[in-house]
Coordinates of C-alpha atoms in Angstrom, one line a residue:
M151 CA 8.4 2.1 -8.5
D152 CA 8.2 2.8 -12.3
K153 CA 5.0 0.8 -13.2
R154 CA 4.1 4.4 -14.1
F155 CA 6.0 4.3 -17.4
A156 CA 3.9 1.4 -18.4
R157 CA 0.7 3.1 -17.9
R158 CA 2.0 6.2 -19.9
L159 CA 2.9 3.8 -22.7
I160 CA -0.6 2.4 -22.8
T161 CA -1.8 5.5 -24.9
A162 CA 1.4 6.3 -26.7
L163 CA 2.1 2.7 -27.8
L164 CA -1.2 1.3 -27.9
G165 CA -0.5 -0.7 -31.1
L166 CA 2.4 -2.5 -29.7
T167 CA 2.5 -6.1 -28.1
L168 CA 3.9 -4.6 -24.7
A169 CA 0.9 -2.7 -23.7
V170 CA -0.6 -3.6 -20.4
S171 CA -3.6 -5.7 -20.6
V172 CA -5.2 -8.4 -18.4
S173 CA -6.3 -10.3 -21.5
A174 CA -3.1 -10.3 -23.6
P175 CA -1.5 -13.8 -24.1
A176 CA 1.3 -14.5 -21.7
G177 CA 3.6 -16.1 -24.1
A178 CA 3.5 -13.3 -26.8
S179 CA 6.8 -12.9 -28.6
I180 CA 9.2 -10.1 -27.7
P181 CA 11.2 -8.4 -30.3
A182 CA 15.0 -9.1 -29.9
T183 CA 18.1 -7.3 -30.7
T184 CA 21.7 -8.1 -30.8
E185 CA 22.9 -4.8 -29.9
T186 CA 25.2 -4.5 -26.9
P187 CA 23.8 -2.2 -24.2
V188 CA 25.6 1.1 -23.7
V189 CA 26.0 2.5 -20.1
T190 CA 26.6 6.1 -19.6
S191 CA 27.3 7.6 -16.3
L192 CA 25.4 11.0 -15.5
G193 CA 27.5 11.6 -12.4
P194 CA 26.4 11.4 -8.7
A195 CA 22.8 10.5 -8.5
S196 CA 22.0 12.6 -5.5
A197 CA 24.4 14.9 -3.5
V198 CA 23.6 16.3 -0.3
T199 CA 24.8 18.0 3.1
S200 CA 22.4 16.5 5.6
T201 CA 23.2 16.3 9.6
S202 CA 21.2 14.8 12.2
V203 CA 22.9 16.0 15.4
A204 CA 25.2 18.9 16.7
E205 CA 27.1 19.8 19.8
Q206 CA 28.5 23.0 21.0
V207 CA 32.0 22.9 22.0
G208 CA 33.5 26.5 23.1
D209 CA 32.6 28.9 20.5
R210 CA 32.0 26.2 17.6
I211 CA 29.0 24.1 16.8
W212 CA 30.2 20.8 15.8
T213 CA 28.1 18.5 13.4
I214 CA 28.4 15.5 11.3
T215 CA 27.1 14.5 7.8
S216 CA 24.9 11.5 7.4
G217 CA 24.1 9.2 4.5
V218 CA 27.4 10.0 2.7
S219 CA 30.8 8.3 2.6
P220 CA 33.0 9.2 4.2
V221 CA 31.2 11.1 7.0
Q222 CA 32.4 14.7 7.6
V223 CA 32.8 16.2 11.0
G224 CA 32.7 20.0 10.7
A225 CA 33.0 22.8 13.2
F226 CA 30.8 25.9 12.5
D227 CA 31.8 29.4 13.6
P228 CA 28.5 31.3 14.2
V229 CA 30.3 34.6 14.0
A230 CA 32.1 34.2 10.7
K231 CA 29.3 31.8 9.4
T232 CA 31.8 29.4 8.1
V233 CA 32.8 25.8 8.6
D234 CA 36.5 26.3 9.5
R235 CA 37.4 22.8 10.8
K236 CA 36.8 19.6 9.1
L237 CA 37.8 16.0 9.2
S238 CA 36.6 12.7 7.9
L239 CA 35.9 9.6 9.9
P240 CA 37.1 6.2 8.5
T241 CA 33.9 4.3 9.6
G242 CA 30.2 4.8 9.9
A243 CA 27.4 5.9 7.6
G244 CA 26.4 8.9 9.7
A245 CA 25.4 9.9 13.3
W246 CA 22.5 10.7 15.4
A247 CA 24.4 11.1 18.9
M248 CA 27.0 13.7 20.1
T249 CA 28.1 14.8 23.6
H250 CA 31.2 16.5 24.9
I251 CA 33.5 16.5 28.1
G252 CA 35.5 19.4 28.3
T253 CA 37.1 20.1 24.7
D254 CA 36.6 16.4 23.9
L255 CA 33.7 15.8 21.5
Y256 CA 32.2 12.3 21.4
I257 CA 30.3 10.9 18.5
G258 CA 28.2 7.8 18.3
L259 CA 27.9 6.4 14.8
Y260 CA 25.6 4.0 12.8
T261 CA 26.7 1.1 10.7
P262 CA 28.7 0.4 12.7
G263 CA 28.0 1.7 16.1
D264 CA 31.5 3.2 16.8
V265 CA 32.4 5.9 19.3
Y266 CA 34.9 8.4 18.3
K267 CA 36.6 10.8 20.3
V268 CA 37.5 14.1 18.6
D269 CA 40.2 16.4 20.3
T270 CA 38.6 19.7 19.3
T271 CA 42.0 21.7 20.0
T272 CA 44.0 19.5 17.6
G273 CA 41.3 18.2 15.2
T274 CA 42.2 14.6 15.8
A275 CA 39.8 11.8 15.9
T276 CA 40.4 8.3 17.7
K277 CA 38.0 5.3 17.7
V278 CA 37.5 4.5 21.5
A279 CA 34.6 2.0 21.5
R280 CA 32.1 0.0 19.4
F281 CA 28.5 -0.5 20.7
G282 CA 26.9 -3.1 18.1
S283 CA 25.6 -1.6 14.9
F284 CA 23.7 1.6 15.6
I285 CA 24.2 4.1 18.3
W286 CA 20.9 6.3 18.8
S287 CA 21.7 8.4 21.7
I288 CA 24.7 9.5 23.7
A289 CA 25.3 11.5 26.9
A290 CA 28.2 12.5 29.3
T291 CA 27.9 11.8 33.0
P292 CA 28.9 14.4 35.7
D293 CA 31.9 12.2 36.6
G294 CA 33.2 12.2 33.2
K295 CA 31.9 8.9 31.6
I296 CA 29.9 8.4 28.4
V297 CA 26.6 6.4 28.1
A298 CA 25.1 5.3 24.9
G299 CA 21.8 3.9 23.8
T300 CA 21.6 1.3 20.9
Y301 CA 19.7 -0.4 18.3
P302 CA 18.3 -3.0 17.6
D303 CA 19.3 -4.5 20.9
G304 CA 17.7 -1.6 23.0
A305 CA 20.7 -1.6 25.2
V306 CA 22.5 0.9 27.4
H307 CA 26.3 0.9 27.5
E308 CA 28.9 3.1 29.4
Y309 CA 32.5 4.0 28.4
D310 CA 35.1 5.3 30.8
P311 CA 37.7 7.6 29.0
A312 CA 40.0 7.6 31.9
T313 CA 40.4 3.7 31.7
G314 CA 39.1 2.8 28.3
A315 CA 36.6 0.3 30.0
T316 CA 33.2 -0.5 28.9
R317 CA 30.2 -1.6 30.6
A318 CA 26.9 -3.1 29.4
Y319 CA 23.8 -2.7 31.2
G320 CA 21.9 -4.8 28.7
A321 CA 18.5 -4.2 27.1
A322 CA 16.6 -1.2 28.8
V323 CA 13.3 -3.1 28.4
A324 CA 13.3 -6.7 27.2
G325 CA 11.9 -7.1 23.8
E326 CA 12.2 -3.4 22.7
Q327 CA 14.7 -2.4 20.1
Y328 CA 15.4 1.4 20.6
V329 CA 17.0 3.5 23.3
R330 CA 16.3 6.7 21.2
S331 CA 17.2 9.2 23.9
I332 CA 19.5 9.1 26.9
A333 CA 20.7 11.3 29.9
A334 CA 22.5 10.7 33.1
D335 CA 23.4 12.3 36.4
A336 CA 25.7 11.2 39.3
T337 CA 23.4 8.2 40.2
T338 CA 21.2 7.4 37.4
I339 CA 20.9 6.8 33.7
Y340 CA 17.7 7.8 31.9
A341 CA 16.9 5.8 29.0
G342 CA 14.0 6.8 26.5
V343 CA 12.7 3.8 24.9
G344 CA 10.6 2.7 21.9
T345 CA 8.6 1.4 19.8
K346 CA 6.4 0.9 23.0
A347 CA 7.3 4.1 25.0
H348 CA 9.1 3.7 28.4
L349 CA 11.2 6.0 30.3
I350 CA 13.8 3.7 32.4
A351 CA 15.6 5.0 35.3
I352 CA 18.8 2.7 35.7
D353 CA 20.9 2.9 38.8
R354 CA 24.3 3.2 37.7
A355 CA 26.0 1.3 40.5
T356 CA 23.6 -1.7 40.8
G357 CA 22.0 -1.7 37.3
E358 CA 18.6 -2.0 38.7
R359 CA 15.9 -0.3 36.7
R360 CA 12.4 1.0 36.8
D361 CA 10.0 2.5 34.4
V362 CA 9.1 6.1 35.3
L363 CA 6.8 6.7 32.6
P364 CA 3.2 7.1 33.8
A365 CA 1.0 4.2 32.6
K366 CA -1.4 6.8 30.8
Y367 CA 1.3 7.4 28.2
A368 CA 1.8 3.6 27.6
D369 CA 0.3 4.1 24.0
R370 CA 3.0 6.3 22.9
T371 CA 5.6 5.0 20.6
F372 CA 8.9 6.7 21.6
V373 CA 10.4 8.7 24.5
A374 CA 12.3 10.5 21.8
A375 CA 14.2 13.3 23.3
L376 CA 15.6 13.9 26.8
A377 CA 17.2 16.9 28.4
L378 CA 18.6 17.0 31.9
D379 CA 19.6 20.0 33.9
G380 CA 20.3 19.6 37.7
T381 CA 17.3 17.7 39.1
R382 CA 15.0 18.8 36.1
L383 CA 14.4 16.2 33.5
A384 CA 12.5 16.9 30.2
A385 CA 11.1 14.1 28.0
S386 CA 9.3 14.2 24.7
L387 CA 6.8 11.6 23.6
S388 CA 5.8 10.7 20.1
P389 CA 3.6 10.7 18.1
T390 CA 1.6 13.3 20.1
G391 CA 4.2 15.9 20.7
T392 CA 3.9 15.9 24.3
M393 CA 6.7 16.9 26.8
L394 CA 6.9 15.7 30.4
V395 CA 9.0 17.8 32.9
Y396 CA 10.2 15.7 35.8
D397 CA 11.8 16.5 39.1
T398 CA 14.4 13.7 39.5
R399 CA 14.0 13.9 43.3
D400 CA 10.5 12.5 43.0
L401 CA 9.9 11.0 39.4
S402 CA 6.2 10.0 40.2
N403 CA 4.5 13.3 39.3
P404 CA 5.7 14.9 36.0
V405 CA 4.1 18.0 34.6
E406 CA 2.7 17.5 31.1
V407 CA 3.3 20.3 28.4
Q408 CA 1.2 19.6 25.2
T409 CA 2.5 21.3 22.0
P410 CA -0.4 22.8 20.0
G411 CA -1.4 22.6 16.3
G412 CA -1.2 18.9 15.6
D413 CA 2.6 18.6 16.0
Q414 CA 3.7 15.0 16.5
Y415 CA 7.3 15.3 17.3
I416 CA 9.6 17.2 19.6
T417 CA 13.0 16.6 18.2
A418 CA 15.1 18.8 20.5
I419 CA 14.9 20.2 24.0
T420 CA 17.2 22.6 25.8
F421 CA 17.3 24.0 29.2
A422 CA 18.4 27.7 29.5
G423 CA 18.0 28.8 33.1
A424 CA 14.4 28.5 34.3
D425 CA 13.3 28.3 30.5
L426 CA 12.9 25.3 28.3
Y427 CA 13.4 25.7 24.4
L428 CA 11.9 23.1 22.1
G429 CA 11.7 22.3 18.3
T430 CA 8.7 20.5 16.8
R431 CA 7.6 18.7 13.7
P432 CA 5.9 18.9 11.3
S433 CA 5.2 22.5 11.6
G434 CA 9.0 23.2 12.2
S435 CA 8.4 25.5 15.2
L436 CA 10.5 26.9 18.0
F437 CA 8.8 27.1 21.4
R438 CA 9.8 28.4 24.7
Y439 CA 8.2 27.1 28.0
R440 CA 8.4 29.6 30.9
D441 CA 6.4 30.0 34.0
N442 CA 4.2 27.1 32.9
T443 CA 3.3 28.7 29.7
L444 CA 4.3 27.4 26.3
T445 CA 4.8 30.1 23.6
R446 CA 5.4 29.6 19.9
L447 CA 8.4 31.9 18.9
G448 CA 8.2 31.0 15.2
S449 CA 9.4 28.9 12.3
P450 CA 12.4 29.1 10.0
Y451 CA 10.4 27.1 7.3
D452 CA 7.6 24.7 7.3
G453 CA 8.7 21.2 8.3
A454 CA 12.1 22.3 9.8
Y455 CA 13.9 19.7 11.9
F456 CA 15.7 21.0 14.9
N457 CA 18.6 18.8 15.6
R458 CA 19.8 20.9 18.6
I459 CA 18.8 24.2 20.2
F460 CA 21.5 26.5 21.7
V461 CA 21.0 29.4 24.0
D462 CA 23.9 31.8 24.6
G463 CA 22.7 34.8 26.6
T464 CA 20.0 36.7 24.4
T465 CA 21.0 34.7 21.4
I466 CA 18.9 31.7 20.4
R467 CA 20.5 29.5 17.7
A468 CA 19.6 26.0 16.2
E469 CA 21.3 23.3 13.8
L470 CA 18.9 22.1 11.4
T471 CA 18.9 19.4 8.6
S472 CA 21.3 21.3 6.6
Q473 CA 21.8 24.7 8.0
V474 CA 22.4 26.8 11.2
V475 CA 19.8 29.5 12.1
D476 CA 19.8 32.4 14.5
F477 CA 16.5 33.6 16.1
D478 CA 16.0 37.4 16.7
Q479 CA 13.8 37.7 19.7
A480 CA 13.2 41.3 18.9
T481 CA 11.8 40.9 15.4
A482 CA 10.9 37.1 15.7
T483 CA 12.7 36.3 12.5
F484 CA 15.1 33.7 11.7
T485 CA 18.3 34.1 9.5
G486 CA 20.0 30.9 8.3
T487 CA 23.4 29.8 6.9
D488 CA 23.5 26.8 4.6
L489 CA 26.2 24.4 5.7
G490 CA 27.1 23.3 2.1
Q491 CA 27.8 27.0 1.4
A492 CA 29.6 27.5 4.6
G493 CA 32.3 24.8 3.9
L494 CA 30.6 21.4 4.5
P495 CA 29.9 20.7 0.7
P496 CA 27.4 18.3 -0.6
A497 CA 28.8 14.7 -1.3
P498 CA 27.1 11.6 -2.9
E499 CA 24.6 10.0 -0.8
Q500 CA 22.5 6.7 -0.8
A501 CA 19.6 7.2 -3.3
M502 CA 16.0 6.6 -2.2
A503 CA 13.7 6.9 -5.2
I504 CA 14.1 7.6 -9.0
A505 CA 11.9 8.7 -11.9
A506 CA 12.1 10.1 -15.3
T507 CA 10.1 12.8 -16.9
S508 CA 10.4 14.2 -20.6
T509 CA 12.9 16.9 -19.5
S510 CA 14.6 15.3 -16.4
V511 CA 15.5 12.5 -14.2
L512 CA 14.7 12.7 -10.6
V513 CA 16.6 11.1 -7.8
T514 CA 15.7 11.8 -4.1
G515 CA 17.4 11.3 -0.7
K516 CA 17.9 13.0 2.5
A517 CA 16.0 16.5 2.6
G518 CA 15.7 17.0 -1.1
I519 CA 15.4 15.9 -4.7
Q520 CA 18.4 15.9 -7.3
V521 CA 17.1 17.2 -10.7
H522 CA 19.2 15.8 -13.7
D523 CA 18.4 18.0 -16.7
L524 CA 18.4 15.8 -19.8
A525 CA 19.0 18.8 -22.2
T526 CA 21.8 20.3 -20.6
G527 CA 23.4 17.5 -18.4
A528 CA 23.3 19.9 -15.3
S529 CA 22.2 18.7 -11.8
T530 CA 20.7 20.8 -9.2
R531 CA 19.2 20.3 -5.9
A532 CA 15.5 21.1 -4.7
F533 CA 15.3 21.2 -0.9
L534 CA 12.5 19.1 0.8
P535 CA 11.8 18.9 4.3
G536 CA 11.8 15.2 4.4
E537 CA 12.6 12.3 2.3
A538 CA 10.7 11.4 -0.8
K539 CA 10.4 7.6 -0.9
T540 CA 8.1 7.6 -4.0
L541 CA 7.9 9.7 -7.2
T542 CA 4.9 9.8 -9.7
P543 CA 5.3 11.9 -12.8
V544 CA 1.7 12.7 -14.2
G545 CA 1.6 15.2 -17.0
R546 CA 3.2 18.4 -16.3
S547 CA 3.7 17.5 -12.6
V548 CA 5.5 15.1 -10.1
Y549 CA 3.9 13.7 -7.0
L550 CA 5.9 12.7 -4.2
G551 CA 5.3 10.4 -1.0
V552 CA 7.5 11.8 1.8
Y553 CA 8.8 10.3 5.1
T554 CA 8.2 11.0 7.8
L555 CA 4.4 11.5 8.4
A556 CA 3.5 9.9 5.1
R557 CA 3.2 13.6 3.6
L558 CA 2.1 14.1 0.0
W559 CA 3.8 16.8 -2.2
Q560 CA 3.6 18.1 -5.8
M561 CA 6.3 19.8 -7.9
K562 CA 7.1 20.5 -11.5
P563 CA 9.8 18.2 -13.3
D564 CA 12.6 20.8 -12.8
G565 CA 12.0 20.8 -9.0
S566 CA 10.3 24.2 -8.8
D567 CA 6.8 24.9 -7.3
L568 CA 7.2 22.4 -4.5
H569 CA 4.3 22.4 -2.2
E570 CA 2.5 20.0 0.1
L571 CA -0.9 18.6 -0.7
G572 CA -1.7 16.8 2.8
Q573 CA -0.7 14.0 5.0
I574 CA -2.2 10.5 5.0
G575 CA -2.6 10.3 8.7
N576 CA -4.0 6.9 9.9
E577 CA -0.8 6.1 12.0
Q578 CA 1.2 5.9 8.7
T579 CA 4.7 7.4 8.4
R580 CA 6.5 5.8 5.3
P581 CA 5.3 5.6 1.7
T582 CA 6.6 2.3 0.1
D583 CA 5.5 2.5 -3.5
E584 CA 3.2 4.3 -5.9
A585 CA 1.1 3.8 -9.2
Y586 CA -1.1 5.9 -11.4
D587 CA -4.5 4.9 -12.6
A588 CA -5.1 7.0 -15.7
R589 CA -8.6 6.1 -16.2
S590 CA -9.8 7.6 -12.8
R591 CA -6.8 10.2 -12.5
T592 CA -6.1 8.5 -9.2
W593 CA -2.6 8.6 -7.7
L594 CA -2.1 5.5 -5.6
I595 CA 0.4 5.2 -2.7
S596 CA 1.1 2.3 -0.5
T597 CA 2.4 2.7 3.0
E598 CA 4.1 1.4 6.3
P599 CA 2.7 2.3 9.7
D600 CA 4.6 4.2 12.3
Y601 CA 7.0 2.5 14.6
G602 CA 5.2 -0.2 16.7
K603 CA 2.1 0.1 14.8
F604 CA 0.2 -2.4 12.7
D605 CA -1.5 -2.4 9.2
G606 CA -0.4 -0.4 6.3
T607 CA -2.6 1.4 3.8
L608 CA -3.5 2.0 0.2
V609 CA -4.1 5.5 -0.4
E610 CA -6.4 7.1 -3.4
Q611 CA -5.4 10.6 -4.1
H612 CA -7.9 11.8 -6.7
L613 CA -6.0 14.3 -8.7
D614 CA -9.2 15.8 -10.4
T615 CA -11.1 16.3 -7.1
G616 CA -8.3 16.6 -4.5
Q617 CA -10.2 13.9 -2.3
R618 CA -8.3 11.4 -0.5
E619 CA -9.4 7.8 0.5
V620 CA -7.4 5.8 2.9
H621 CA -7.9 1.9 2.9
R622 CA -6.1 0.9 6.2
G623 CA -5.6 -3.0 6.5
V624 CA -6.7 -3.7 3.0
V625 CA -3.7 -6.1 3.0
P626 CA -4.5 -7.7 6.4
H627 CA -2.1 -7.8 9.2
Q628 CA 0.8 -6.4 7.1
S629 CA 2.1 -3.1 5.7
V630 CA 1.6 -2.6 2.1
R631 CA 5.0 -2.8 0.4
S632 CA 4.3 -2.7 -3.2
V633 CA 1.3 -1.5 -5.5
T634 CA 0.4 -1.4 -9.3
T635 CA -2.9 -0.9 -11.2
G636 CA -4.7 -1.8 -14.2
D637 CA -8.4 -1.4 -15.5
G638 CA -9.4 0.1 -12.1
I639 CA -8.0 -2.7 -9.9
A640 CA -5.0 -2.2 -7.6
Y641 CA -2.6 -5.1 -7.0
L642 CA -1.0 -4.9 -3.7
G643 CA 2.1 -6.8 -2.3
G644 CA 2.2 -7.2 1.5
A645 CA 5.0 -7.3 4.0
T646 CA 4.5 -9.4 7.2
R647 CA 6.7 -7.0 9.2
N648 CA 4.2 -4.3 9.7
S649 CA 6.5 -1.6 10.9
L650 CA 9.8 -1.3 12.7
G651 CA 9.7 -2.7 16.2
T652 CA 6.9 -5.2 15.5
D653 CA 6.9 -9.0 15.0
P654 CA 5.1 -10.5 12.2
I655 CA 1.6 -11.8 12.7
L656 CA 1.4 -14.0 9.6
P657 CA 3.8 -16.6 8.6
A658 CA 3.9 -15.2 4.9
A659 CA 3.1 -12.3 2.9
T660 CA 0.1 -12.0 0.7
I661 CA -0.9 -10.4 -2.5
V662 CA -4.2 -8.7 -2.9
A663 CA -6.5 -7.5 -5.8
F664 CA -8.6 -4.5 -4.8
D665 CA -11.3 -3.0 -6.9
L666 CA -10.8 0.9 -6.8
R667 CA -14.4 1.6 -8.1
R668 CA -16.3 -0.6 -5.4
N669 CA -13.7 -0.4 -2.6
T670 CA -13.9 -4.2 -2.4
T671 CA -11.2 -7.0 -2.3
L672 CA -11.4 -9.2 -5.3
W673 CA -9.1 -11.9 -4.1
E674 CA -6.1 -12.5 -1.7
T675 CA -3.5 -15.1 -2.1
T676 CA -0.3 -16.4 -0.5
P677 CA 1.5 -17.6 -3.6
L678 CA 4.8 -18.4 -2.1
T679 CA 5.5 -20.2 1.2
K680 CA 7.8 -18.2 3.6
A681 CA 7.9 -15.0 1.6
Q682 CA 8.0 -12.2 4.0
S683 CA 7.6 -9.3 1.6
Y684 CA 6.6 -8.7 -2.0
S685 CA 8.9 -5.9 -3.0
D686 CA 7.4 -5.4 -6.3
V687 CA 4.3 -6.1 -8.4
V688 CA 3.8 -5.1 -11.9
L689 CA 1.3 -6.0 -14.7
Y690 CA 2.9 -7.2 -17.9
R691 CA 1.4 -8.8 -21.0
G692 CA -1.8 -10.1 -19.0
R693 CA 0.2 -11.5 -16.1
L694 CA 0.9 -10.0 -12.7
Y695 CA 4.7 -10.4 -11.7
A696 CA 5.7 -10.2 -8.1
T697 CA 9.2 -10.3 -6.6
T698 CA 10.1 -11.3 -3.1
D699 CA 12.8 -9.9 -0.7
D700 CA 14.6 -13.2 -0.7
G701 CA 15.1 -13.3 -4.5
R702 CA 11.9 -15.1 -6.0
L703 CA 9.7 -14.2 -8.8
V704 CA 6.1 -15.5 -9.0
V705 CA 3.7 -14.8 -12.1
L706 CA -0.1 -14.8 -11.3
D707 CA -3.2 -14.7 -13.2
P708 CA -4.6 -11.1 -12.3
R709 CA -8.1 -12.2 -12.7
T710 CA -7.9 -15.1 -10.1
G711 CA -4.9 -14.7 -8.3
K712 CA -3.8 -18.2 -9.3
V713 CA 0.0 -19.1 -9.6
V714 CA 0.9 -19.3 -13.5
T715 CA 4.7 -20.1 -12.8
S716 CA 7.6 -19.1 -10.4
T717 CA 11.3 -18.9 -10.7
T718 CA 14.3 -17.7 -8.7
L719 CA 16.0 -14.3 -9.7
G720 CA 18.8 -14.3 -7.0
T721 CA 18.9 -13.9 -3.3
S722 CA 17.6 -10.4 -2.6
Q723 CA 14.9 -8.1 -3.4
S724 CA 14.4 -6.9 -7.1
R725 CA 12.3 -4.1 -8.7
L726 CA 10.8 -4.1 -12.3
V727 CA 10.2 -1.8 -14.9
I728 CA 8.5 -1.9 -18.2
A729 CA 10.6 -0.4 -21.3
R730 CA 9.7 -0.3 -25.0
A731 CA 12.0 -3.6 -25.6
G732 CA 10.3 -5.5 -22.6
L733 CA 10.3 -6.3 -19.0
Y734 CA 13.5 -5.4 -17.0
G735 CA 14.6 -5.3 -13.4
T736 CA 17.5 -4.8 -11.0
D737 CA 18.6 -6.3 -7.6
S738 CA 21.2 -3.5 -7.2
R739 CA 23.9 -5.8 -8.7
R740 CA 22.8 -6.2 -12.2
V741 CA 20.2 -5.4 -14.7
F742 CA 18.2 -8.2 -16.1
K743 CA 15.5 -8.8 -18.6
L744 CA 12.6 -11.3 -18.1
T745 CA 11.3 -12.9 -21.3
P746 CA 8.0 -14.7 -21.0
A747 CA 7.8 -18.4 -22.1
R748 CA 4.7 -19.9 -23.8
T749 CA 5.1 -22.5 -20.9
G750 CA 6.9 -22.4 -17.8
A751 CA 8.9 -19.7 -16.1
P752 CA 10.3 -16.6 -17.9
T753 CA 13.7 -16.6 -19.1
V754 CA 16.0 -14.3 -17.1
T755 CA 19.0 -12.7 -18.8
T756 CA 21.5 -10.4 -17.4
V757 CA 21.7 -7.2 -19.4
V758 CA 24.3 -5.3 -17.3
E759 CA 26.2 -6.4 -14.3
G760 CA 28.8 -5.0 -11.7
L761 CA 26.5 -2.2 -10.6
G762 CA 27.3 -2.3 -6.8
A763 CA 24.4 0.2 -6.1
Q764 CA 24.8 1.9 -2.8
I765 CA 21.0 2.8 -2.3
Y766 CA 19.3 3.4 0.8
S767 CA 16.6 0.7 0.6
Y768 CA 14.9 -0.7 -2.3
P769 CA 16.7 -1.3 -5.8
L770 CA 16.0 1.5 -8.1
I771 CA 15.3 1.6 -11.9
T772 CA 13.2 3.6 -14.3
A773 CA 12.6 3.8 -17.9
S774 CA 12.9 6.9 -19.9
H775 CA 9.9 9.1 -21.0
T776 CA 9.9 7.3 -24.5
G777 CA 10.8 3.8 -23.3
D778 CA 14.2 3.5 -25.1
A779 CA 16.4 3.7 -22.2
L780 CA 16.7 2.6 -18.6
Y781 CA 18.1 4.6 -15.7
T782 CA 19.5 3.1 -12.5
I783 CA 22.3 3.3 -9.8
K784 CA 25.9 2.2 -10.2
G785 CA 27.8 2.8 -6.9
R786 CA 26.4 6.2 -6.2
D787 CA 26.2 7.4 -9.9
L788 CA 23.1 7.7 -12.0
V789 CA 23.6 5.6 -15.2
R790 CA 21.6 5.6 -18.4
I791 CA 21.3 2.3 -20.3
T792 CA 20.6 2.4 -24.0
K793 CA 20.7 -0.1 -27.0
L794 CA 18.4 -2.3 -24.8
P795 CA 18.1 -6.1 -25.8

């Protein structure tokens, strides 16, 4: 969130009345203009070729794009290194699930959870079933049926291609939302569950089920990947990077295989004869498990995400986020083919974060940052192994909070010199907001914990010393959704839903003032009843403005936390930003201006409407480096708004 612009303005515009100060009068006048705002499109905000799943059918590796519309299914020829077959699907935002029966490819989509059959001999696609809103996993049974695991009902489903009939097995574990992985043999469906890990064996005939995950692994979050070969079943556990190898004839005593070096996730497992191959994160390593020994073979790049590993004789090949790589066992080296260059071109995606520097506007999405050069108008892509959820320009650098694993990165405004600074740890995975405290040269990041975990953090990354302080639970019993800062105090907005897969502990979210010098909470308040999340907090003219996910605005005295006034902005979350002409915000449908009143609620005026922003999560808005323009999203395009009222 671009409170960062306000902090840059404190020095540059010290003499103007909009400077952030906890002592400025709330009702100070705002210069007005009668100019009509001008909206200029700068093209697609972020464009990407990003995939999450792959399946080999014959001599082709089939994959599908995610986060773009329409999704594209492509067949990669590993010999010619080209995507030589391609088709679009009319529904869905992407896919995490693929399997095949003979030459028929089955794809499980999300939003909605449609199942498509692709005849790979003709290239035709047919929707054959729908299982809710999100299919996480899919597998073929030996007798030619398809089983699927879904979210948020945590259920198991079956589809019979021969008859078109479907069967619902119901929730794998009552109260759990995810069937993240699935496999099946002639008699049993194996469902990998989270956010509290379970491995459920379901009798295909009777529907009876039992949990075969040993009790000592009950503290894990997910059984995230499954692979089945005959009577051997391999399961990965998050977030400890553990693999269990079962004999399905006796599921009571699996063999534990622990990956080394702090890897938390095993994202892909493949059987090849007596061997097992697996890919891990965050190191992005390829391992082989042979004769009870785990051997690291190498990594194509730091943070590589293995969607699928294929073994064809002596050839080991893997499909990653945006490329296919071959591993040369003789030289222990990887060679890769970019899928975009191979024929699956980038497409506009749902943006995740936005920021402006003096030379560029940066927009993030899946596996990268789109760099819009302000001088030339050109747009280029910087690859990132993850999703940057926050961007913080400071001087000649930009700092990024990256999902997953809550990783911290740094780069230049043109996307170059991208490198990792470290990880937040403390069971955190998702950065949610950021701020910069110029006085102490401290980059602040708020976070949400890992699936099924509780208590987010406020992180202080001291840019002068490199030291990092992590304050977990500073907003009690909540994740930390938003953050701003002024005069050495951080103001934090909570969210009652701690993480995905958890139920709220509190009836309403709180706002906290935290003294960064003394590491002490100054006050905590619950200003609005039934507010479940504060999507933004920003200091403006001596007042603290906070927006909720249900469309409300509350204005607080930052010294005491007392409510000054409140009003309704709409029906959904909003984000705020300070520009030279005042305080603005967006709810993804419009850009509005907030004009403080001497008494009572601020006036809300629509500046631009009809945005229809297709963004991944939070509304996105930022001010230009000089404060004379705003940047936001219209549809999937980046737009600049000038002549601000």
